[in-house]
PDB file of C-alpha atoms in Angstrom:
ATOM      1  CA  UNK V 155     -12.932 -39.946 -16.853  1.00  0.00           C
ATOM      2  CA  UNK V 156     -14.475 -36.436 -16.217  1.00  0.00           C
ATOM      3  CA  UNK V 157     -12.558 -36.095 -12.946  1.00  0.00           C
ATOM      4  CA  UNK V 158      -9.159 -37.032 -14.776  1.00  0.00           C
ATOM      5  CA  UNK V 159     -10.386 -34.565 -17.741  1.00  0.00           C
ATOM      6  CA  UNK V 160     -11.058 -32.036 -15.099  1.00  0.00           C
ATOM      7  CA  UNK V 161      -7.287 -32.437 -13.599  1.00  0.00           C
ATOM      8  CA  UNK V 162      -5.722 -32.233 -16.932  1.00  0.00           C
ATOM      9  CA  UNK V 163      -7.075 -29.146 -17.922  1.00  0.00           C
ATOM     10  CA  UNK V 164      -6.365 -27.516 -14.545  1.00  0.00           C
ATOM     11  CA  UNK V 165      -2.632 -29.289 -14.943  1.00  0.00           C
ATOM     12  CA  UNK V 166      -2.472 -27.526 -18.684  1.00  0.00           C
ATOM     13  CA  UNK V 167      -3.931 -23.833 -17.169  1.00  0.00           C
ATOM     14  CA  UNK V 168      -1.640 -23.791 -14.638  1.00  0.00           C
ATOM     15  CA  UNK V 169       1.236 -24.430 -16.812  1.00  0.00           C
ATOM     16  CA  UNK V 170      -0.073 -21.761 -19.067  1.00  0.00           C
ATOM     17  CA  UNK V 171      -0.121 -19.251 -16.582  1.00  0.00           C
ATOM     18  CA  UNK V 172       3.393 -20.171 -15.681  1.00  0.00           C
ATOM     19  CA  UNK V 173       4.844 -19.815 -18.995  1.00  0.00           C
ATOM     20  CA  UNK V 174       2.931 -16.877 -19.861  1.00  0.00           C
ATOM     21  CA  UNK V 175       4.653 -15.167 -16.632  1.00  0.00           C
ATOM     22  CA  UNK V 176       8.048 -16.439 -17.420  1.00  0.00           C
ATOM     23  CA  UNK V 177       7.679 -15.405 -20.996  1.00  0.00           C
ATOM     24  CA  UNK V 178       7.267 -11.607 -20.110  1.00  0.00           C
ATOM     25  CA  UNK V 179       9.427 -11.520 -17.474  1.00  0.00           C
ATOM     26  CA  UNK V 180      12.538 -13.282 -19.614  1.00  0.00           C
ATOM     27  CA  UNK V 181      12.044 -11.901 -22.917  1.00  0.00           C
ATOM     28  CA  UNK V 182      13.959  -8.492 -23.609  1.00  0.00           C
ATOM     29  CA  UNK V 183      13.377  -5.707 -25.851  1.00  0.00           C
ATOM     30  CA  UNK V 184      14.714  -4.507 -28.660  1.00  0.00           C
ATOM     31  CA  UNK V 185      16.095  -1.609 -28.947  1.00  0.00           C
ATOM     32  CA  UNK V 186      15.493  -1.077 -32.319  1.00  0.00           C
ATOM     33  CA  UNK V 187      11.825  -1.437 -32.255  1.00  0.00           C
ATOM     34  CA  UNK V 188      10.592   1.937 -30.481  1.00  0.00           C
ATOM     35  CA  UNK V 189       6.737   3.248 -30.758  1.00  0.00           C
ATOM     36  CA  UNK V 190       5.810   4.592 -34.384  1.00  0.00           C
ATOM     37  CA  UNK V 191       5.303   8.052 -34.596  1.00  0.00           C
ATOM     38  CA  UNK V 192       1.710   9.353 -36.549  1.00  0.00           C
ATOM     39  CA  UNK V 193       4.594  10.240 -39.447  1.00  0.00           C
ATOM     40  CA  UNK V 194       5.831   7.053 -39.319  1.00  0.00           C
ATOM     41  CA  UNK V 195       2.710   4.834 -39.081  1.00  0.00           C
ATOM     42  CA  UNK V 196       1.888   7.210 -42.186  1.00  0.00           C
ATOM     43  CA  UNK V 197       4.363   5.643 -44.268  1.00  0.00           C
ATOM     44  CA  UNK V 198       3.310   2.083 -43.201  1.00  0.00           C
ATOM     45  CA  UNK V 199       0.739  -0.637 -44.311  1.00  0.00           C
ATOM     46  CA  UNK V 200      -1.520  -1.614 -41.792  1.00  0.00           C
ATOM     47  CA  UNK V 201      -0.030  -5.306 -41.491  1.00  0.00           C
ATOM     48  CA  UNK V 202       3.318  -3.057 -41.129  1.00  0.00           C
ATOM     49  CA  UNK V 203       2.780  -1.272 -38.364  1.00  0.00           C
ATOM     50  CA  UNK V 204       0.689  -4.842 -36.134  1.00  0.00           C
ATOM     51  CA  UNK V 205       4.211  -6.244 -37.037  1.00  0.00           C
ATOM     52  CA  UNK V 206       6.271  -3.159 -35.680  1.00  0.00           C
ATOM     53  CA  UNK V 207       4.268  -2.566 -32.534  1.00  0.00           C
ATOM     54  CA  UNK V 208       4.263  -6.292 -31.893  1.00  0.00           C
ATOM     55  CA  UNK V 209       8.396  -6.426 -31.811  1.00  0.00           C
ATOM     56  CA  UNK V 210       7.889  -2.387 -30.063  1.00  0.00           C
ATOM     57  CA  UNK V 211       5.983  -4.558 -26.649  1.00  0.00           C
ATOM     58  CA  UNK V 212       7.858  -7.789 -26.838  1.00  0.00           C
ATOM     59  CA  UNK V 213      10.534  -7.339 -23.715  1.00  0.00           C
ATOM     60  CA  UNK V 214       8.450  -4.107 -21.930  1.00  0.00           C
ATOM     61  CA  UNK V 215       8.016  -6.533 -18.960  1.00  0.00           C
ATOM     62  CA  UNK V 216      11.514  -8.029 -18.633  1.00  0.00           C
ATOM     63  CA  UNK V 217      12.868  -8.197 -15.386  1.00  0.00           C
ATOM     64  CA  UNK V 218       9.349  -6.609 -13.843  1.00  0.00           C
ATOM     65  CA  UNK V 219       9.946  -7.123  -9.938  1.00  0.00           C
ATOM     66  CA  UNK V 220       6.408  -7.635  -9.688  1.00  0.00           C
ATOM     67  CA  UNK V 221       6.100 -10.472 -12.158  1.00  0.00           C
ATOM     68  CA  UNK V 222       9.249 -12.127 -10.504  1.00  0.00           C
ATOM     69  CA  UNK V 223       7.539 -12.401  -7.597  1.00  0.00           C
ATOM     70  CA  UNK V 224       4.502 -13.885  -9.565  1.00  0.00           C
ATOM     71  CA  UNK V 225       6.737 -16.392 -10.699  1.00  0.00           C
ATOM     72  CA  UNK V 226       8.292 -17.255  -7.144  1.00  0.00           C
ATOM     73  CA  UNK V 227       4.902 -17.601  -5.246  1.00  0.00           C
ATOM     74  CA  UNK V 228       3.466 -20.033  -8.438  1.00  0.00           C
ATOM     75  CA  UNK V 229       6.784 -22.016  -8.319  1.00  0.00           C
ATOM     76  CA  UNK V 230       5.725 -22.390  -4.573  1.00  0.00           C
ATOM     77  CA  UNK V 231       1.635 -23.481  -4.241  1.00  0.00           C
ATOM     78  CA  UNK V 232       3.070 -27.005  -4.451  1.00  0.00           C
ATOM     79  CA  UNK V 233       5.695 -27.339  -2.076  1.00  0.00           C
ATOM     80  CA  UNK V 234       6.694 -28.469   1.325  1.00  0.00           C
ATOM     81  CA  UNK V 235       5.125 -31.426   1.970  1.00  0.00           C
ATOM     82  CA  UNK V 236       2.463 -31.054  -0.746  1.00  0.00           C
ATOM     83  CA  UNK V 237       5.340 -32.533  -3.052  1.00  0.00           C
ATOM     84  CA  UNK V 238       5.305 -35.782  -1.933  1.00  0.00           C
ATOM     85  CA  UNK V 239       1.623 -36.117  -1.416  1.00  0.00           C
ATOM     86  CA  UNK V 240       1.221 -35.238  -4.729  1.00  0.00           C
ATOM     87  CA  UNK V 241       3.372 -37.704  -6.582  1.00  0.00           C
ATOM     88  CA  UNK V 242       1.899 -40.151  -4.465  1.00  0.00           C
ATOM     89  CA  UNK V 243      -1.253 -39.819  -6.850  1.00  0.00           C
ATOM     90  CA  UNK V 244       0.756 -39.384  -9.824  1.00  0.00           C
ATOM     91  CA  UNK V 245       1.103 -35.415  -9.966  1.00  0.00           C
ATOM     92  CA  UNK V 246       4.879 -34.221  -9.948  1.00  0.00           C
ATOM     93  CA  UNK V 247       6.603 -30.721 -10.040  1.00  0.00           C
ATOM     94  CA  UNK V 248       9.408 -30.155 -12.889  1.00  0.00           C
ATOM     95  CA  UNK V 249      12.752 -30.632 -11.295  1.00  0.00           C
ATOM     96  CA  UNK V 250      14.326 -28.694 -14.166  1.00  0.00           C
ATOM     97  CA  UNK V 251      14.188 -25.240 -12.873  1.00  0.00           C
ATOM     98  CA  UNK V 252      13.638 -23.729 -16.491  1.00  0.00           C
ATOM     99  CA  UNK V 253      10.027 -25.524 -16.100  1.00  0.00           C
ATOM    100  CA  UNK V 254       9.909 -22.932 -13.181  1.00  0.00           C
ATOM    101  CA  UNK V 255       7.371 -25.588 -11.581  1.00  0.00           C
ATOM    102  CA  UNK V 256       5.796 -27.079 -14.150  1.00  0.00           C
ATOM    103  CA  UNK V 257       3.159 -29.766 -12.617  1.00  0.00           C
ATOM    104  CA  UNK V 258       3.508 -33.343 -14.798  1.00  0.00           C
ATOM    105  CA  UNK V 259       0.680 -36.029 -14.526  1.00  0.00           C
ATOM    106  CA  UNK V 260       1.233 -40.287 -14.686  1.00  0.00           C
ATOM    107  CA  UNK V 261      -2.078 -40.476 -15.620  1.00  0.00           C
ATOM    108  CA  UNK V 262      -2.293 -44.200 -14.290  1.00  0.00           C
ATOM    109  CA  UNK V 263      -1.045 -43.315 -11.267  1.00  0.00           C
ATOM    110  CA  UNK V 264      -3.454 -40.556 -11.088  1.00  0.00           C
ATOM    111  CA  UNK V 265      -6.525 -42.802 -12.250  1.00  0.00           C
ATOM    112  CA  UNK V 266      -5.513 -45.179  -9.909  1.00  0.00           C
ATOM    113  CA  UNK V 267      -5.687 -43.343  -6.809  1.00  0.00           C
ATOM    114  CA  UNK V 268      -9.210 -41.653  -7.780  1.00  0.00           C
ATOM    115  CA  UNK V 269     -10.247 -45.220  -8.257  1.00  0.00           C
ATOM    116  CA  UNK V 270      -9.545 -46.242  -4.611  1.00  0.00           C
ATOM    117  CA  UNK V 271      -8.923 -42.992  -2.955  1.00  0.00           C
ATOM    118  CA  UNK V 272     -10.808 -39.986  -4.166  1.00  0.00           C
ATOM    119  CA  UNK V 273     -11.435 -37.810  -1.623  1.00  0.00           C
ATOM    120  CA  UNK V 274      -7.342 -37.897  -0.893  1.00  0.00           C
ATOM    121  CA  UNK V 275      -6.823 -36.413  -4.442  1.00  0.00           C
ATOM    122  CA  UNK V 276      -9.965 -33.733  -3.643  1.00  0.00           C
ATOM    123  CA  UNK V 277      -8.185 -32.825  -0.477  1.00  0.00           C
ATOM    124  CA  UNK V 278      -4.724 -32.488  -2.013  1.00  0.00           C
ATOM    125  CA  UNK V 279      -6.507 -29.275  -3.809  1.00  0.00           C
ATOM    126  CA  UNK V 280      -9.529 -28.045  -2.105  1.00  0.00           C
ATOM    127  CA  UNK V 281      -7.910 -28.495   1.758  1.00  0.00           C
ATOM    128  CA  UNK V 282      -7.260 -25.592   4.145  1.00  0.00           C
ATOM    129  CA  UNK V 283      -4.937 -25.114   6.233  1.00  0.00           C
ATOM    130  CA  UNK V 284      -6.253 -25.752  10.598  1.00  0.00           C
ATOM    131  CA  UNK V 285      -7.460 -28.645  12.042  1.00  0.00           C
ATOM    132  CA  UNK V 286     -10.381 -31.211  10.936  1.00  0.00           C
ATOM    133  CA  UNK V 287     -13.285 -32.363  13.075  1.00  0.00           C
ATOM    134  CA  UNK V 288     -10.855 -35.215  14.442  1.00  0.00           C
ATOM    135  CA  UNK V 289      -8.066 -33.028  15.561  1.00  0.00           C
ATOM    136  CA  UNK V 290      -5.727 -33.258  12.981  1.00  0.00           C
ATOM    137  CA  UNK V 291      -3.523 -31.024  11.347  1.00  0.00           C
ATOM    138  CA  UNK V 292      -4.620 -30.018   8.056  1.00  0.00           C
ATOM    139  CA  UNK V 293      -2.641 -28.127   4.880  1.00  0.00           C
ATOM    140  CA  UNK V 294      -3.480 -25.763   2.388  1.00  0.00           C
ATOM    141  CA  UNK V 295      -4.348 -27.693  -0.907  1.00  0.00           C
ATOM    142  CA  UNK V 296      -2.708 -26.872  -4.180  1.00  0.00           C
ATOM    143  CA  UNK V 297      -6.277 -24.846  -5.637  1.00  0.00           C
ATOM    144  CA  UNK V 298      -6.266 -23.461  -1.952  1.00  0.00           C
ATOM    145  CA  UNK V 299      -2.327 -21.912  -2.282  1.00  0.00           C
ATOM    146  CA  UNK V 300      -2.996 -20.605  -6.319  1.00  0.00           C
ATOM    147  CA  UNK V 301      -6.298 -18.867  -5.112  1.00  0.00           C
ATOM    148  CA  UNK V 302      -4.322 -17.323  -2.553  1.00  0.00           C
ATOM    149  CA  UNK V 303      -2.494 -16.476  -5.298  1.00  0.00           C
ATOM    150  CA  UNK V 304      -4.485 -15.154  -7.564  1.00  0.00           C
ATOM    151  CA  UNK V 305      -5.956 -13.023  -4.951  1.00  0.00           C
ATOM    152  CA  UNK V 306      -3.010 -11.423  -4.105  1.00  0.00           C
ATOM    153  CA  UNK V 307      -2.380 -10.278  -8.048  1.00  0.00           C
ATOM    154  CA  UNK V 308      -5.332 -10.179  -9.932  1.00  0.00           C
ATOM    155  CA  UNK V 309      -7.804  -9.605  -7.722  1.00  0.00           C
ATOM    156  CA  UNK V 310     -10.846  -6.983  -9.343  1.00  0.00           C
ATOM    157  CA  UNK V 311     -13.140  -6.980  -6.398  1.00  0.00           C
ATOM    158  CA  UNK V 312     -13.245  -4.382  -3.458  1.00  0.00           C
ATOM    159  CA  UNK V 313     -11.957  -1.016  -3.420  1.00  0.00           C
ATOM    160  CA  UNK V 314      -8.430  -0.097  -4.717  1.00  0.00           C
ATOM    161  CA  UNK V 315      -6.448  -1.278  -2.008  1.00  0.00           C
ATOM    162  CA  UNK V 316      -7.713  -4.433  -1.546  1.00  0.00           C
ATOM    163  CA  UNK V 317      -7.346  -5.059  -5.278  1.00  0.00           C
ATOM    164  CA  UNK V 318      -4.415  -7.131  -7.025  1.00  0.00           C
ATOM    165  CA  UNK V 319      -0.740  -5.955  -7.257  1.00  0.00           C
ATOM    166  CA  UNK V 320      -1.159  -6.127 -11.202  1.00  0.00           C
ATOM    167  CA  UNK V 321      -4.878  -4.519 -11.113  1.00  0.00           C
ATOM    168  CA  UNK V 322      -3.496  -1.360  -8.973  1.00  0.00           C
ATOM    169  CA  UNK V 323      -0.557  -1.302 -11.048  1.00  0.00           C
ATOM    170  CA  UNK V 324      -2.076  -1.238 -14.481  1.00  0.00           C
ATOM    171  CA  UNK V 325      -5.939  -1.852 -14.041  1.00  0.00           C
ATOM    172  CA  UNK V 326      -7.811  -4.565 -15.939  1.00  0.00           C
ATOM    173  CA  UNK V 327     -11.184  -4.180 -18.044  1.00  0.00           C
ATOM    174  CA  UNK V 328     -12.581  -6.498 -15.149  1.00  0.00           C
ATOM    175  CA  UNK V 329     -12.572  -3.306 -12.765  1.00  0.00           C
ATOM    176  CA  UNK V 330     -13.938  -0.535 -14.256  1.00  0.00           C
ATOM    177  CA  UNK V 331     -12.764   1.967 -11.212  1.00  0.00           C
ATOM    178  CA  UNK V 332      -9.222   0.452 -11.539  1.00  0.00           C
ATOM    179  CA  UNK V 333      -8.678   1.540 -15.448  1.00  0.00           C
ATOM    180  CA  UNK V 334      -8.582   5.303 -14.495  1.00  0.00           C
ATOM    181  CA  UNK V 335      -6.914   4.400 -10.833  1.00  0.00           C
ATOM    182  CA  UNK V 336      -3.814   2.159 -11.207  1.00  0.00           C
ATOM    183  CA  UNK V 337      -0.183   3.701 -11.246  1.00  0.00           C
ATOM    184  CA  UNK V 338       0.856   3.547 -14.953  1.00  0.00           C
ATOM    185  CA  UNK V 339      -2.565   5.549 -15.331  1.00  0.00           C
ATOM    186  CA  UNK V 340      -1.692   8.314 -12.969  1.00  0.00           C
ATOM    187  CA  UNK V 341       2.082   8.391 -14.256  1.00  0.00           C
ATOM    188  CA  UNK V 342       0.830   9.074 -17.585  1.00  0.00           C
ATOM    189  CA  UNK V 343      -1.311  11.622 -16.514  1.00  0.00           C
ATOM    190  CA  UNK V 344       1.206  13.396 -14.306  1.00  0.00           C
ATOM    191  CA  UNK V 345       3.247  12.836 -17.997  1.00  0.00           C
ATOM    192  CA  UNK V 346       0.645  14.382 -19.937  1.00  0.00           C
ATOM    193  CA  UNK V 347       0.344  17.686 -17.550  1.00  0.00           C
ATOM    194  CA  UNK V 348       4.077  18.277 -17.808  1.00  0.00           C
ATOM    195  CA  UNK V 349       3.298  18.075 -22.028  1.00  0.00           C
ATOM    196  CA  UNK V 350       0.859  20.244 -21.873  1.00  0.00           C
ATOM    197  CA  UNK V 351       2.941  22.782 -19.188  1.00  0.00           C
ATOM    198  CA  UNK V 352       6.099  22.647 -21.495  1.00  0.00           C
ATOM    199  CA  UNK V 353       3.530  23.335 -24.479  1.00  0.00           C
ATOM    200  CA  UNK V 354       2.154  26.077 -23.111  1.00  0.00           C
ATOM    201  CA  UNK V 355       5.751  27.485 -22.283  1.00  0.00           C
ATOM    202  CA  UNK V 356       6.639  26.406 -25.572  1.00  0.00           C
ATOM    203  CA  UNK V 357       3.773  28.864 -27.039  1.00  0.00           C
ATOM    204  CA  UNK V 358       4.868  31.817 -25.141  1.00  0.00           C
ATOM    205  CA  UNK V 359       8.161  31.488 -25.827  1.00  0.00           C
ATOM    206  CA  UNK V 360       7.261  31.300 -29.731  1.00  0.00           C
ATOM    207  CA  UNK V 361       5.213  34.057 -28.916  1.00  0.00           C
ATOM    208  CA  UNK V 362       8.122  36.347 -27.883  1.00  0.00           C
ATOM    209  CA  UNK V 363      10.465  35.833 -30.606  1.00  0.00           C
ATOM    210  CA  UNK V 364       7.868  36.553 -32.806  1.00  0.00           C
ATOM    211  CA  UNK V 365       6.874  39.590 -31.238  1.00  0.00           C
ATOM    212  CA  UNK V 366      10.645  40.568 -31.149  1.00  0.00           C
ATOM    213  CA  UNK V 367      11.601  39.472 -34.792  1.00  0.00           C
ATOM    214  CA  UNK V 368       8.469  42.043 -35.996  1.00  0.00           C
ATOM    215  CA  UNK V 369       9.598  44.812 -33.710  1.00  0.00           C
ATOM    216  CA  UNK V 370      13.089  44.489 -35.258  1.00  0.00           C
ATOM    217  CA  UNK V 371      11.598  44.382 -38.771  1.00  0.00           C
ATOM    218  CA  UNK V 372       9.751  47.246 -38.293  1.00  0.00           C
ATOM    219  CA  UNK V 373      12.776  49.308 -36.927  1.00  0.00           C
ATOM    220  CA  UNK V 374      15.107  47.773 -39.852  1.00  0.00           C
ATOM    221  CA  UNK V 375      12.338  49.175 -42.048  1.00  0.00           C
ATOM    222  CA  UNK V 376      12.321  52.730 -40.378  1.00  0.00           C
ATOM    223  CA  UNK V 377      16.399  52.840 -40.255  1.00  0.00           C
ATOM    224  CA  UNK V 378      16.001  52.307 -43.891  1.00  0.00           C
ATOM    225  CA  UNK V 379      13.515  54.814 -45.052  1.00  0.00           C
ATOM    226  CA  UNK V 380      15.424  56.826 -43.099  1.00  0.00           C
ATOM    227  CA  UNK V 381      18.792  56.334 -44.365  1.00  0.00           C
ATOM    228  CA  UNK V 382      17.136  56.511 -47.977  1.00  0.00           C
ATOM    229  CA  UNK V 383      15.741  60.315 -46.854  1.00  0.00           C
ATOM    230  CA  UNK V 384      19.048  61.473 -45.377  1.00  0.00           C
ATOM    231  CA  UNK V 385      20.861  59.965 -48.372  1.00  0.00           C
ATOM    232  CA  UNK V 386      18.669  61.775 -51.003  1.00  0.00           C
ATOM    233  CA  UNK V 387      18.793  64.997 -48.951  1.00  0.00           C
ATOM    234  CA  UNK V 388      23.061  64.766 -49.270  1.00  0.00           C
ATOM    235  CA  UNK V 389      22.589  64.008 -53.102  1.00  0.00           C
ATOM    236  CA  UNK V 390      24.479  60.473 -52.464  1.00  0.00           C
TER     237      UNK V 390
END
């Protein structure tokens, strides 16, 4: 029982992840749901603007190469040969390709073959890939291949480079150093500079035309004081 409790919650994760991934990467945005502005959060309730900025992030990750390959490498930890080894003991990948590999479970069959052969079913996850003390040819197990995985993307440990796709594209909490080091970071900085440079140009231009626009006043004053002497010299 704890072993087939054990399976079915790492069955239900797995599909989790997978429809989590698939679910950013199909949904789009919409275009009429761009980020408030402090004005119009301002004219908003609070509830208002969790709605608005929930529609503003739906669809931000559609089409995201990155997550596409997500989604091809977990469509392929069971594959190969793995397939048929695994609905031998009652596990079976989704043929529907919507499911985008979906694992299923026959729970008898399952229960069944970690009655009489457990260590089969251990293997079919935990194996590596090389060759056992007897000589044979061993594979990479399904928790082997999604570790591998997992690695690849969301890996927090080491130093930058050796770090996840998704952690030294965005960072994670789970990696201090990556929050301030990941690319969306440093393209928001290199953002934020051009602001501030564009500001400042902003402020000098304002500067000028001010500058200009009290020079001419003052010379619009003195051309009429003048014209006012000259005109009360000629009696007009």
């Amino acid at each position: 029982d704890k072993l087939m409790d054990t399976i079915k919650s790492f069955v239900e994760e797995y599909n989790s992840i997978v429809d989590m991934v698939n679910t950013q990467l199909t949904t789009k945005h919409e275009k009429d749901y761009d980020p408030l502005s402090s004005e119009q959060k301002g004219e908003l309730s609070e509830s208002e603007i969790e709605k608005w900025e929930e529609k503003a992030k739906a669809g931000l990750l559609y089409g995201d190469s990155d997550l596409r390959s997500l989604s091809m490498d977990l469509r392929v930890v069971v594959s190969g040969g793995l397939l048929e080894k695994f609905r031998e003991v009652g596990i079976s990948v989704s043929s529907t390709y919507s499911d985008n590999g979906k694992l299923s479970i026959d729970e008898a069959k399952l229960r069944g073959a970690l009655q009489t052969d457990p260590e089969k079913v251990e293997k079919l996850f935990t194996s590596q890939a090389g060759v056992d003390a007897d000589n044979n040819e061993t594979f990479n197990g399904l928790a082997t291949n999604l570790k591998a995985v997992m690695n690849k993307y969301v890996n927090t440990t080491g130093s930058m480079e050796s770090k996840g796709i998704l952690i030294r594209k965005a960072g994670s909490k789970s990696s201090a150093m990556s929050l301030t080091q990941n690319t969306y970071y440093n393209e928001i900085s290199s953002i934020d500079k051009i602001i501030e440079k564009l500001k400042a140009q902003l402020k000098k231009e304002q500067d000028r035309y001010v500058s200009q626009f009290s020079t001419l006043e003052t010379l619009i004053a003195n051309m009429n004081s003048q014209s006012s002497y000259l005109s009360s010299m000629s009696g007009y």
